[in-house]
CSV table of C-alpha atoms and ligand atoms in Angstrom, one decimal:
chain,number,residue,atom,x,y,z
A,1,UNK,CA,-77.9,-194.5,-25.0
A,2,UNK,CA,-81.2,-196.3,-25.2
A,3,UNK,CA,-81.7,-200.0,-25.1
A,4,UNK,CA,-80.2,-202.2,-27.8
A,5,UNK,CA,-82.4,-202.8,-30.7
A,6,UNK,CA,-83.2,-205.5,-33.2
A,7,UNK,CA,-86.5,-205.5,-35.0
A,8,UNK,CA,-88.6,-208.2,-36.5
A,9,UNK,CA,-92.3,-207.5,-35.7
A,10,UNK,CA,-94.0,-204.1,-35.8
A,11,UNK,CA,-94.7,-204.0,-32.1
A,12,UNK,CA,-91.3,-205.4,-30.9
A,13,UNK,CA,-88.9,-203.3,-32.8
A,14,UNK,CA,-87.2,-201.9,-29.8
A,15,UNK,CA,-85.7,-204.6,-27.6
A,16,UNK,CA,-84.2,-203.2,-24.4
A,17,UNK,CA,-84.0,-206.4,-22.5
A,18,UNK,CA,-80.5,-205.7,-21.0
A,19,UNK,CA,-79.2,-202.3,-20.3
A,20,UNK,CA,-76.0,-200.9,-21.7
A,21,UNK,CA,-74.5,-200.8,-18.3
A,22,UNK,CA,-75.4,-204.5,-17.5
A,23,UNK,CA,-74.0,-205.6,-20.8
A,24,UNK,CA,-70.8,-203.7,-20.2
A,25,UNK,CA,-70.3,-205.3,-16.8
A,26,UNK,CA,-70.9,-208.7,-18.3
A,27,UNK,CA,-68.4,-208.1,-21.2
A,28,UNK,CA,-65.9,-206.9,-18.7
A,29,UNK,CA,-66.2,-210.0,-16.6
A,30,UNK,CA,-65.9,-212.3,-19.6
A,31,UNK,CA,-62.8,-210.4,-21.0
A,32,UNK,CA,-61.0,-210.7,-17.6
A,33,UNK,CA,-61.8,-214.4,-17.3
A,34,UNK,CA,-60.7,-215.2,-20.8
A,35,UNK,CA,-57.7,-213.0,-21.2
A,36,UNK,CA,-55.2,-215.2,-19.3
A,37,UNK,CA,-56.0,-218.4,-21.2
A,38,UNK,CA,-53.3,-219.6,-23.6
A,39,UNK,CA,-55.2,-220.2,-26.9
A,40,UNK,CA,-53.9,-221.4,-30.2
A,41,UNK,CA,-55.3,-222.9,-33.3
A,42,UNK,CA,-55.8,-226.2,-31.3
A,43,UNK,CA,-55.5,-227.2,-27.7
A,44,UNK,CA,-57.1,-227.2,-24.2
A,45,UNK,CA,-57.0,-223.3,-24.0
A,46,UNK,CA,-59.6,-223.1,-26.9
A,47,UNK,CA,-61.8,-225.8,-25.2
A,48,UNK,CA,-61.7,-223.8,-21.9
A,49,UNK,CA,-62.5,-220.6,-23.6
A,50,UNK,CA,-65.4,-222.0,-25.6
A,51,UNK,CA,-66.7,-223.6,-22.4
A,52,UNK,CA,-66.8,-220.2,-20.7
A,53,UNK,CA,-68.7,-218.6,-23.7
A,54,UNK,CA,-71.2,-221.6,-23.5
A,55,UNK,CA,-72.1,-220.3,-20.1
A,56,UNK,CA,-73.5,-217.3,-21.8
A,57,UNK,CA,-75.2,-218.7,-24.9
A,58,UNK,CA,-75.8,-222.2,-26.2
A,59,UNK,CA,-73.7,-223.4,-29.1
A,60,UNK,CA,-72.2,-226.8,-30.2
A,61,UNK,CA,-68.6,-227.6,-29.9
A,62,UNK,CA,-67.0,-229.9,-32.4
A,63,UNK,CA,-63.6,-231.4,-33.1
A,64,UNK,CA,-61.9,-232.0,-36.5
A,65,UNK,CA,-59.2,-234.6,-36.1
A,66,UNK,CA,-55.5,-233.8,-36.8
A,67,UNK,CA,-54.5,-235.0,-40.3
A,68,UNK,CA,-58.0,-234.3,-41.8
A,69,UNK,CA,-57.4,-232.8,-45.3
A,70,UNK,CA,-59.3,-229.6,-46.0
A,71,UNK,CA,-58.7,-228.5,-49.6
A,72,UNK,CA,-55.1,-227.6,-49.8
A,73,UNK,CA,-54.6,-227.7,-46.0
A,74,UNK,CA,-54.2,-230.3,-43.3
A,75,UNK,CA,-55.4,-230.0,-39.7
A,76,UNK,CA,-52.3,-230.0,-37.6
A,77,UNK,CA,-51.3,-231.9,-34.6
A,78,UNK,CA,-52.7,-230.5,-31.3
A,79,UNK,CA,-50.5,-228.3,-29.3
A,80,UNK,CA,-50.6,-228.0,-25.5
A,81,UNK,CA,-48.1,-226.4,-23.2
A,82,UNK,CA,-47.6,-226.8,-19.3
A,83,UNK,CA,-44.3,-224.8,-18.8
A,84,UNK,CA,-41.9,-222.7,-20.8
A,85,UNK,CA,-39.1,-220.5,-19.7
A,86,UNK,CA,-35.5,-219.1,-20.3
A,87,UNK,CA,-33.1,-219.0,-17.4
A,88,UNK,CA,-29.6,-217.7,-17.2
A,89,UNK,CA,-26.8,-219.7,-15.7
A,90,UNK,CA,-27.6,-218.5,-12.2
A,91,UNK,CA,-31.1,-219.9,-12.5
A,92,UNK,CA,-32.7,-216.4,-12.9
A,93,UNK,CA,-35.7,-216.3,-15.1
A,94,UNK,CA,-35.5,-214.2,-18.3
A,95,UNK,CA,-38.9,-214.9,-19.6
A,96,UNK,CA,-41.6,-217.2,-18.3
A,97,UNK,CA,-44.8,-218.5,-20.2
A,98,UNK,CA,-46.7,-218.3,-16.8
A,99,UNK,CA,-46.1,-214.6,-16.7
A,100,UNK,CA,-47.3,-213.9,-20.2
A,101,UNK,CA,-48.2,-216.7,-22.7
A,102,UNK,CA,-47.0,-214.4,-25.5
A,103,UNK,CA,-43.4,-215.2,-24.4
A,104,UNK,CA,-43.6,-218.5,-26.1
A,105,UNK,CA,-43.9,-218.8,-29.8
A,106,UNK,CA,-47.2,-220.6,-30.4
A,107,UNK,CA,-46.7,-224.2,-31.6
A,108,UNK,CA,-43.1,-224.3,-30.3
A,109,UNK,CA,-41.7,-227.8,-30.0
A,110,UNK,CA,-40.6,-229.2,-26.6
A,111,UNK,CA,-36.9,-228.5,-25.6
A,112,UNK,CA,-34.7,-228.8,-22.5
A,113,UNK,CA,-31.2,-227.6,-23.4
A,114,UNK,CA,-28.5,-225.2,-22.4
A,115,UNK,CA,-27.7,-223.1,-25.5
A,116,UNK,CA,-25.3,-220.3,-26.3
A,117,UNK,CA,-26.6,-216.7,-26.6
A,118,UNK,CA,-25.9,-216.9,-30.3
A,119,UNK,CA,-28.1,-220.0,-30.8
A,120,UNK,CA,-30.8,-218.5,-28.4
A,121,UNK,CA,-30.9,-215.3,-30.3
A,122,UNK,CA,-31.8,-217.1,-33.6
A,123,UNK,CA,-35.0,-218.3,-31.7
A,124,UNK,CA,-35.8,-214.8,-30.2
A,125,UNK,CA,-38.3,-212.3,-31.5
A,126,UNK,CA,-38.4,-208.6,-30.3
A,127,UNK,CA,-39.7,-205.3,-31.4
A,128,UNK,CA,-37.0,-202.6,-31.3
A,129,UNK,CA,-39.6,-199.9,-32.3
A,130,UNK,CA,-41.8,-200.7,-29.3
A,131,UNK,CA,-39.3,-201.7,-26.7
A,132,UNK,CA,-41.7,-202.4,-23.9
A,133,UNK,CA,-43.9,-204.8,-25.9
A,134,UNK,CA,-43.5,-208.5,-26.2
A,135,UNK,CA,-44.6,-209.5,-29.8
A,136,UNK,CA,-47.0,-212.2,-30.7
A,137,UNK,CA,-45.4,-214.9,-33.0
A,138,UNK,CA,-46.5,-218.3,-34.3
A,139,UNK,CA,-44.9,-221.2,-36.1
A,140,UNK,CA,-47.9,-223.5,-36.8
A,141,UNK,CA,-46.7,-225.3,-39.9
A,142,UNK,CA,-42.9,-225.2,-39.4
A,143,UNK,CA,-41.6,-227.4,-36.5
A,144,UNK,CA,-39.5,-225.1,-34.5
A,145,UNK,CA,-39.2,-223.4,-31.1
A,146,UNK,CA,-39.0,-219.8,-30.1
A,147,UNK,CA,-39.5,-217.1,-27.4
A,148,UNK,CA,-40.7,-213.5,-27.7
A,149,UNK,CA,-39.2,-210.8,-25.4
A,150,UNK,CA,-39.6,-207.1,-25.1
A,151,UNK,CA,-36.6,-205.4,-26.6
A,152,UNK,CA,-35.6,-204.0,-23.2
A,153,UNK,CA,-35.4,-207.6,-21.9
A,154,UNK,CA,-33.3,-208.7,-24.9
A,155,UNK,CA,-30.9,-205.8,-24.4
A,156,UNK,CA,-30.2,-207.0,-20.8
A,157,UNK,CA,-29.0,-210.5,-22.1
A,158,UNK,CA,-25.3,-211.3,-21.8
A,159,UNK,CA,-24.0,-212.1,-25.3
A,160,UNK,CA,-21.3,-214.3,-23.9
A,161,UNK,CA,-23.4,-216.3,-21.6
A,162,UNK,CA,-25.3,-219.7,-22.0
A,163,UNK,CA,-29.1,-220.0,-21.3
A,164,UNK,CA,-31.3,-222.7,-20.3
A,165,UNK,CA,-34.3,-223.0,-22.5
A,166,UNK,CA,-37.2,-225.2,-21.3
A,167,UNK,CA,-40.4,-225.9,-23.1
A,168,UNK,CA,-42.7,-228.6,-21.8
A,169,UNK,CA,-45.2,-228.9,-24.6
A,170,UNK,CA,-46.9,-231.7,-26.5
A,171,UNK,CA,-47.6,-231.7,-30.2
A,172,UNK,CA,-49.6,-234.9,-30.9
A,173,UNK,CA,-52.6,-236.0,-32.9
A,174,UNK,CA,-55.7,-234.5,-31.4
A,175,UNK,CA,-58.5,-232.3,-32.7
A,176,UNK,CA,-59.1,-228.7,-33.9
A,177,UNK,CA,-61.9,-227.3,-31.7
A,178,UNK,CA,-64.7,-225.0,-33.1
A,179,UNK,CA,-68.1,-223.9,-32.1
A,180,UNK,CA,-71.2,-223.3,-34.1
A,181,UNK,CA,-74.9,-222.7,-33.9
A,182,UNK,CA,-77.8,-222.0,-36.3
A,183,UNK,CA,-80.6,-219.6,-35.7
A,184,UNK,CA,-83.5,-220.4,-38.0
A,185,UNK,CA,-85.6,-217.9,-39.8
A,186,UNK,CA,-88.1,-218.3,-42.6
A,187,UNK,CA,-87.0,-216.0,-45.4
A,188,UNK,CA,-84.8,-218.6,-47.0
A,189,UNK,CA,-81.7,-216.3,-46.6
A,190,UNK,CA,-78.8,-217.2,-44.3
A,191,UNK,CA,-76.2,-214.9,-43.0
A,192,UNK,CA,-72.8,-215.8,-41.5
A,193,UNK,CA,-71.4,-214.5,-38.2
A,194,UNK,CA,-67.8,-215.7,-37.8
A,195,UNK,CA,-65.1,-214.9,-35.3
A,196,UNK,CA,-61.8,-216.5,-34.5
A,197,UNK,CA,-60.6,-218.0,-31.2
A,198,UNK,CA,-56.9,-218.8,-31.8
A,199,UNK,CA,-55.1,-215.8,-30.3
A,200,UNK,CA,-53.6,-216.1,-26.8
A,201,UNK,CA,-53.6,-213.1,-24.3
A,202,UNK,CA,-54.3,-210.3,-26.8
A,203,UNK,CA,-57.4,-208.3,-26.0
A,204,UNK,CA,-58.6,-206.3,-29.1
A,205,UNK,CA,-57.3,-209.1,-31.5
A,206,UNK,CA,-59.3,-211.1,-30.8
A,207,UNK,CA,-60.7,-211.6,-27.4
A,208,UNK,CA,-63.0,-208.7,-28.0
A,209,UNK,CA,-64.4,-210.3,-31.0
A,210,UNK,CA,-65.1,-213.6,-29.2
A,211,UNK,CA,-67.0,-211.8,-26.5
A,212,UNK,CA,-69.0,-209.7,-28.9
A,213,UNK,CA,-69.9,-212.8,-31.0
A,214,UNK,CA,-71.2,-214.5,-27.9
A,215,UNK,CA,-73.3,-211.5,-26.7
A,216,UNK,CA,-74.6,-210.9,-30.2
A,217,UNK,CA,-75.6,-214.5,-30.5
A,218,UNK,CA,-77.5,-214.4,-27.2
A,219,UNK,CA,-79.3,-211.3,-28.3
A,220,UNK,CA,-80.3,-212.7,-31.6
A,221,UNK,CA,-81.3,-216.1,-30.1
A,222,UNK,CA,-83.9,-214.3,-28.0
A,223,UNK,CA,-85.7,-213.0,-31.1
A,224,UNK,CA,-88.0,-214.3,-33.7
A,225,UNK,CA,-85.9,-213.6,-36.7
A,226,UNK,CA,-86.9,-213.5,-40.4
A,227,UNK,CA,-83.5,-214.6,-41.8
A,228,UNK,CA,-81.3,-217.5,-40.6
A,229,UNK,CA,-77.9,-216.9,-39.1
A,230,UNK,CA,-75.0,-219.4,-39.0
A,231,UNK,CA,-72.6,-218.5,-36.3
A,232,UNK,CA,-69.1,-220.0,-36.1
A,233,UNK,CA,-66.1,-219.6,-33.8
A,234,UNK,CA,-63.1,-221.1,-35.4
A,235,UNK,CA,-59.3,-220.8,-35.3
A,236,UNK,CA,-58.4,-218.2,-37.9
A,237,UNK,CA,-57.5,-219.5,-41.4
A,238,UNK,CA,-57.2,-223.3,-40.8
A,239,UNK,CA,-60.5,-223.3,-38.9
A,240,UNK,CA,-62.4,-221.2,-41.5
A,241,UNK,CA,-61.0,-223.4,-44.3
A,242,UNK,CA,-61.8,-226.6,-42.5
A,243,UNK,CA,-65.4,-225.3,-41.8
A,244,UNK,CA,-65.8,-224.4,-45.4
A,245,UNK,CA,-64.6,-227.8,-46.5
A,246,UNK,CA,-67.1,-229.6,-44.2
A,247,UNK,CA,-70.1,-227.4,-44.9
A,248,UNK,CA,-69.5,-226.7,-48.6
A,249,UNK,CA,-73.0,-226.9,-49.9
A,250,UNK,CA,-74.6,-224.7,-47.1
A,251,UNK,CA,-71.8,-222.1,-47.2
A,252,UNK,CA,-72.1,-221.8,-51.0
A,253,UNK,CA,-75.7,-220.5,-50.4
A,254,UNK,CA,-74.9,-218.0,-47.8
A,255,UNK,CA,-76.2,-214.6,-48.4
A,256,UNK,CA,-73.4,-212.7,-46.8
A,257,UNK,CA,-72.0,-212.1,-43.3
A,258,UNK,CA,-69.5,-210.7,-41.0
A,259,UNK,CA,-66.1,-211.6,-39.6
A,260,UNK,CA,-66.2,-210.1,-36.1
A,261,UNK,CA,-62.7,-209.0,-34.9
A,262,UNK,CA,-61.0,-206.1,-33.1
A,263,UNK,CA,-64.1,-204.4,-31.7
A,264,UNK,CA,-63.1,-202.7,-28.4
A,265,UNK,CA,-60.1,-200.4,-28.9
A,266,UNK,CA,-60.0,-196.8,-27.9
A,267,UNK,CA,-59.7,-195.5,-31.5
A,268,UNK,CA,-61.9,-195.0,-34.4
A,269,UNK,CA,-64.8,-197.2,-35.5
A,270,UNK,CA,-64.0,-198.8,-38.9
A,271,UNK,CA,-65.7,-200.8,-41.5
A,272,UNK,CA,-63.9,-203.3,-43.9
A,273,UNK,CA,-66.1,-203.6,-46.9
A,274,UNK,CA,-67.1,-206.9,-48.5
A,275,UNK,CA,-65.4,-207.8,-51.9
A,276,UNK,CA,-68.4,-206.3,-53.7
A,277,UNK,CA,-68.3,-203.1,-51.8
A,278,UNK,CA,-72.0,-202.3,-52.5
A,279,UNK,CA,-73.6,-205.5,-51.3
A,280,UNK,CA,-76.6,-205.4,-48.9
A,281,UNK,CA,-74.2,-205.9,-46.0
A,282,UNK,CA,-72.1,-202.9,-47.0
A,283,UNK,CA,-75.2,-200.8,-47.4
A,284,UNK,CA,-76.8,-201.8,-44.2
A,285,UNK,CA,-73.6,-201.0,-42.3
A,286,UNK,CA,-73.2,-197.7,-43.8
A,287,UNK,CA,-76.8,-196.8,-43.2
A,288,UNK,CA,-76.2,-197.7,-39.5
A,289,UNK,CA,-73.2,-195.2,-39.2
A,290,UNK,CA,-75.3,-192.6,-41.1
A,291,UNK,CA,-78.3,-192.9,-38.9
A,292,UNK,CA,-76.1,-192.6,-35.7
A,293,UNK,CA,-74.2,-189.8,-37.4
A,294,UNK,CA,-71.0,-191.5,-36.2
A,295,UNK,CA,-67.6,-191.0,-37.8
A,296,UNK,CA,-65.8,-194.1,-39.0
A,297,UNK,CA,-62.9,-195.2,-41.2
A,298,UNK,CA,-63.9,-197.0,-44.4
A,299,UNK,CA,-61.5,-199.9,-45.6
A,300,UNK,CA,-61.9,-201.2,-49.0
A,301,UNK,CA,-61.8,-204.9,-49.3
A,302,UNK,CA,-58.3,-206.4,-49.2
A,303,UNK,CA,-57.2,-210.0,-49.6
A,304,UNK,CA,-54.9,-209.4,-46.6
A,305,UNK,CA,-57.1,-209.6,-43.5
A,306,UNK,CA,-59.0,-212.3,-41.7
A,307,UNK,CA,-61.2,-215.2,-42.7
A,308,UNK,CA,-63.3,-213.1,-45.2
A,309,UNK,CA,-60.6,-213.9,-47.7
A,310,UNK,CA,-61.5,-217.6,-47.4
A,311,UNK,CA,-65.3,-217.1,-47.2
A,312,UNK,CA,-65.1,-214.9,-50.3
A,313,UNK,CA,-62.9,-217.3,-52.3
A,314,UNK,CA,-63.9,-218.0,-55.9
A,315,UNK,CA,-66.1,-221.1,-55.2
A,316,UNK,CA,-68.0,-219.5,-52.3
A,317,UNK,CA,-68.0,-215.7,-53.0
A,318,UNK,CA,-69.7,-214.9,-49.7
A,319,UNK,CA,-69.7,-211.1,-49.3
A,320,UNK,CA,-68.3,-210.6,-45.7
A,321,UNK,CA,-67.7,-207.3,-44.0
A,322,UNK,CA,-66.2,-206.4,-40.7
A,323,UNK,CA,-67.2,-203.5,-38.3
A,324,UNK,CA,-64.4,-202.8,-35.9
A,325,UNK,CA,-63.0,-200.4,-33.4
A,326,UNK,CA,-59.2,-200.1,-33.8
A,327,UNK,CA,-59.0,-202.4,-36.7
A,328,UNK,CA,-56.3,-205.0,-36.8
A,329,UNK,CA,-53.1,-203.7,-38.7
A,330,UNK,CA,-54.1,-200.1,-37.8
A,331,UNK,CA,-53.1,-199.7,-34.2
A,332,UNK,CA,-49.4,-199.8,-33.0
A,333,UNK,CA,-50.0,-202.4,-30.2
A,334,UNK,CA,-51.5,-204.9,-32.8
A,335,UNK,CA,-50.0,-208.4,-32.1
A,336,UNK,CA,-48.1,-207.2,-29.1
A,337,UNK,CA,-48.4,-207.5,-25.3
A,338,UNK,CA,-49.7,-204.0,-25.2
A,339,UNK,CA,-52.9,-205.1,-26.8
A,340,UNK,CA,-54.1,-206.0,-23.3
A,341,UNK,CA,-57.0,-205.2,-21.0
A,342,UNK,CA,-55.7,-201.8,-20.3
A,343,UNK,CA,-55.9,-201.0,-24.0
A,344,UNK,CA,-59.5,-202.0,-24.6
A,345,UNK,CA,-62.6,-201.2,-22.9
A,346,UNK,CA,-65.9,-203.2,-22.4
A,347,UNK,CA,-67.9,-200.0,-23.1
A,348,UNK,CA,-66.3,-199.8,-26.6
A,349,UNK,CA,-67.2,-203.4,-27.1
A,350,UNK,CA,-70.9,-202.9,-26.4
A,351,UNK,CA,-70.9,-199.8,-28.6
A,352,UNK,CA,-69.6,-202.0,-31.4
A,353,UNK,CA,-72.2,-204.7,-30.5
A,354,UNK,CA,-74.9,-202.0,-31.0
A,355,UNK,CA,-73.6,-201.3,-34.5
A,356,UNK,CA,-73.8,-205.0,-35.3
A,357,UNK,CA,-77.3,-205.2,-33.8
A,358,UNK,CA,-78.6,-202.1,-35.6
A,359,UNK,CA,-77.1,-203.4,-39.0
A,360,UNK,CA,-78.7,-206.8,-38.5
A,361,UNK,CA,-81.9,-205.0,-37.7
A,362,UNK,CA,-81.7,-203.4,-41.2
A,363,UNK,CA,-81.2,-206.8,-42.8
A,364,UNK,CA,-84.3,-208.0,-40.9
A,365,UNK,CA,-86.4,-205.0,-41.7
A,366,UNK,CA,-85.4,-204.4,-45.3
A,367,UNK,CA,-88.2,-205.5,-47.7
A,368,UNK,CA,-89.9,-204.3,-50.9
A,369,UNK,CA,-93.5,-203.2,-51.3
A,370,UNK,CA,-95.9,-202.7,-54.1
A,371,UNK,CA,-98.5,-199.9,-53.9
A,372,UNK,CA,-102.1,-201.1,-54.3
A,373,UNK,CA,-103.2,-197.6,-55.3
A,374,UNK,CA,-100.5,-196.9,-57.9
A,375,UNK,CA,-102.5,-194.4,-60.1
A,376,UNK,CA,-102.1,-191.5,-57.7
A,377,UNK,CA,-101.4,-190.8,-54.1
A,378,UNK,CA,-104.2,-192.5,-52.1
A,379,UNK,CA,-106.5,-190.4,-50.0
A,380,UNK,CA,-104.9,-190.9,-46.6
A,381,UNK,CA,-107.4,-188.5,-44.9
A,382,UNK,CA,-110.2,-190.9,-45.2
A,383,UNK,CA,-108.2,-193.5,-43.5
A,384,UNK,CA,-107.2,-191.2,-40.7
A,385,UNK,CA,-103.7,-191.0,-41.8
A,386,UNK,CA,-103.7,-187.3,-43.0
A,387,UNK,CA,-104.6,-184.1,-41.1
A,388,UNK,CA,-108.1,-183.1,-41.9
A,389,UNK,CA,-107.2,-179.4,-41.8
A,390,UNK,CA,-105.3,-178.6,-45.0
A,391,UNK,CA,-102.7,-175.9,-45.6
A,392,UNK,CA,-100.2,-176.2,-42.9
A,393,UNK,CA,-98.2,-179.1,-44.3
A,394,UNK,CA,-94.7,-177.9,-45.3
A,395,UNK,CA,-95.5,-174.4,-43.9
A,396,UNK,CA,-92.2,-173.1,-42.5
A,397,UNK,CA,-92.0,-172.9,-38.7
A,398,UNK,CA,-91.6,-169.4,-37.3
A,399,UNK,CA,-88.3,-170.4,-35.7
A,400,UNK,CA,-87.1,-171.8,-39.0
A,401,UNK,CA,-87.3,-175.5,-37.8
A,402,UNK,CA,-88.1,-178.2,-40.3
A,403,UNK,CA,-91.8,-178.7,-40.9
A,404,UNK,CA,-91.7,-182.4,-40.7
A,405,UNK,CA,-90.7,-182.3,-37.0
A,406,UNK,CA,-94.2,-181.0,-36.2
A,407,UNK,CA,-97.0,-183.2,-35.1
A,408,UNK,CA,-100.2,-183.0,-37.0
A,409,UNK,CA,-103.6,-183.5,-35.4
A,410,UNK,CA,-105.6,-186.2,-36.9
A,411,UNK,CA,-108.6,-186.1,-34.7
A,412,UNK,CA,-109.6,-185.6,-31.1
A,413,UNK,CA,-106.8,-187.7,-29.7
A,414,UNK,CA,-104.6,-189.0,-32.6
A,415,UNK,CA,-101.6,-187.3,-34.0
A,416,UNK,CA,-99.2,-188.2,-36.7
A,417,UNK,CA,-95.6,-187.1,-36.4
A,418,UNK,CA,-94.6,-184.9,-39.5
A,419,UNK,CA,-91.8,-187.3,-40.3
A,420,UNK,CA,-94.0,-190.4,-40.0
A,421,UNK,CA,-96.4,-188.8,-42.4
A,422,UNK,CA,-93.5,-188.0,-44.8
A,423,UNK,CA,-92.3,-191.7,-44.4
A,424,UNK,CA,-95.7,-193.0,-45.4
A,425,UNK,CA,-95.8,-190.7,-48.5
A,426,UNK,CA,-92.3,-191.7,-49.5
A,427,UNK,CA,-93.0,-195.4,-49.0
A,428,UNK,CA,-96.1,-195.1,-51.1
A,429,UNK,CA,-94.2,-193.2,-53.8
A,430,UNK,CA,-91.6,-195.9,-54.0
A,431,UNK,CA,-94.1,-198.7,-53.8
A,432,UNK,CA,-93.1,-199.9,-57.3
A,433,UNK,CA,-92.3,-203.5,-56.4
A,434,UNK,CA,-88.6,-202.9,-57.0
A,435,UNK,CA,-87.3,-200.3,-54.6
A,436,UNK,CA,-86.4,-201.7,-51.1
A,437,UNK,CA,-86.7,-199.9,-47.9
A,438,UNK,CA,-83.0,-199.7,-47.9
A,439,UNK,CA,-83.0,-197.9,-51.3
A,440,UNK,CA,-85.7,-195.5,-50.0
A,441,UNK,CA,-83.5,-194.9,-46.7
A,442,UNK,CA,-80.5,-194.1,-48.9
A,443,UNK,CA,-82.5,-191.7,-51.1
A,444,UNK,CA,-84.2,-189.7,-48.4
A,445,UNK,CA,-82.1,-190.4,-45.3
A,446,UNK,CA,-84.9,-191.7,-43.1
A,447,UNK,CA,-84.2,-194.6,-40.6
A,448,UNK,CA,-85.3,-197.9,-42.0
A,449,UNK,CA,-87.2,-198.6,-38.8
A,450,UNK,CA,-89.4,-195.5,-39.4
A,451,UNK,CA,-90.0,-196.6,-43.2
A,452,UNK,CA,-90.8,-200.1,-42.0
A,453,UNK,CA,-93.4,-198.8,-39.5
A,454,UNK,CA,-94.9,-196.5,-42.2
A,455,UNK,CA,-95.0,-199.4,-44.7
A,456,UNK,CA,-96.7,-201.8,-42.2
A,457,UNK,CA,-99.3,-199.2,-41.3
A,458,UNK,CA,-100.0,-198.7,-45.0
A,459,UNK,CA,-100.2,-202.6,-45.5
A,460,UNK,CA,-102.7,-202.7,-42.5
A,461,UNK,CA,-104.8,-200.1,-44.5
A,462,UNK,CA,-104.7,-202.2,-47.7
A,463,UNK,CA,-102.7,-199.6,-49.5
A,464,UNK,CA,-99.4,-201.5,-49.8
A,465,UNK,CA,-98.3,-205.2,-50.1
A,466,UNK,CA,-95.0,-206.7,-49.5
A,467,UNK,CA,-93.2,-208.2,-52.5
A,468,UNK,CA,-91.8,-211.6,-51.5
A,469,UNK,CA,-88.2,-211.2,-52.4
A,470,UNK,CA,-85.9,-208.2,-52.8
A,471,UNK,CA,-85.0,-208.5,-56.5
A,472,UNK,CA,-81.4,-208.9,-57.4
A,473,UNK,CA,-80.3,-209.8,-53.9
A,474,UNK,CA,-78.3,-212.9,-53.3
B,501,ZN,ZN1,-54.3,-211.4,-35.3
């Protein structure tokens, strides 16, 4: 794989500042540091996690106080845990939060009691179909307590015995912690990059998304971008809703975006479409997969999912897509202890990062041009853009290869690659002030980067000019 790319200027399209291997190592290190931390929709674990990500890229961290009303929701009290376990009557530990934070139902109330098996079992969660896995369960809005065990652990419990349940947790007014940053461009369009930070020790969902979001942000911040990007890292659902409620005017104007989640599994790449299905975001993602000739699963928009549901609610209607690798809901280890660091791989994470960067590159490069020589094809030869010896264009190669892969001599030293020449001809042909480079790419299958280079070359020759806005785009 070549260096990662994001283009903005004709001479800086290829950005290979960090190698794939170095990024993989960095992602791996972040995954290992962050995995053990107990995160939830509030609490110290979120603050610790965001502080680690801030070592990689600058973003602001804010708090929204418990009790704050956000549309139909209220920011809950802050939850923090220091200890939680179940012991049998001999003092043997059955499940301990310190071994795996998934053992404790998130937002469990404090308790210190001896209970019968019968009472305990009403607060236990297991997965009989995946008997080695500890499930992930939450009780954010109903005051309760509970533990999660593997089914094998559960089967070893004595149904006639009593058990000591101990949860040393606090649930007090505090804050909901989130991170955000803005990258300013000059086009007047703003895109959203959102991920969620509320899952405890689960790797693909969504530690992988948090790490990808961070590395993506750092890559974008190092560029001079045309569009603006608003990046947020929030607890899922309540965080996104709270953010919308506090940034209503700005979010109403968002041009589209991504919810970054489940990006590093061993299975297939996937794309969950925006609610529109054919928005610029959808088309850019699908061109990225097409250009790389990479297989992926296409998931139509569904109201069940992540924060895209809130961002795309009737008032906001932001078209939000998700590029993933082993999409949530689709892999058997989803929301279990088997979604761990053995399940995911930092290499996969960086591969998905590349897909996001290549897609954002398309958003950056997509523009519309008008031909300044619209009455016929301009005479490229007199501008040194066409071979001076005629007759061999489109002549089939002896070996049957495509003509356009040949280089054509333009003079003593200059050459134009056959495909570059074709790109110029196509961009001129579609230079009607209405057809964007993305439209052209979809029609003829050329990479947008190549079409953009061709267009800029023609602009420099006075044959083409950029039209200020892509018509019809939000
Ligand atoms: Zn989840």
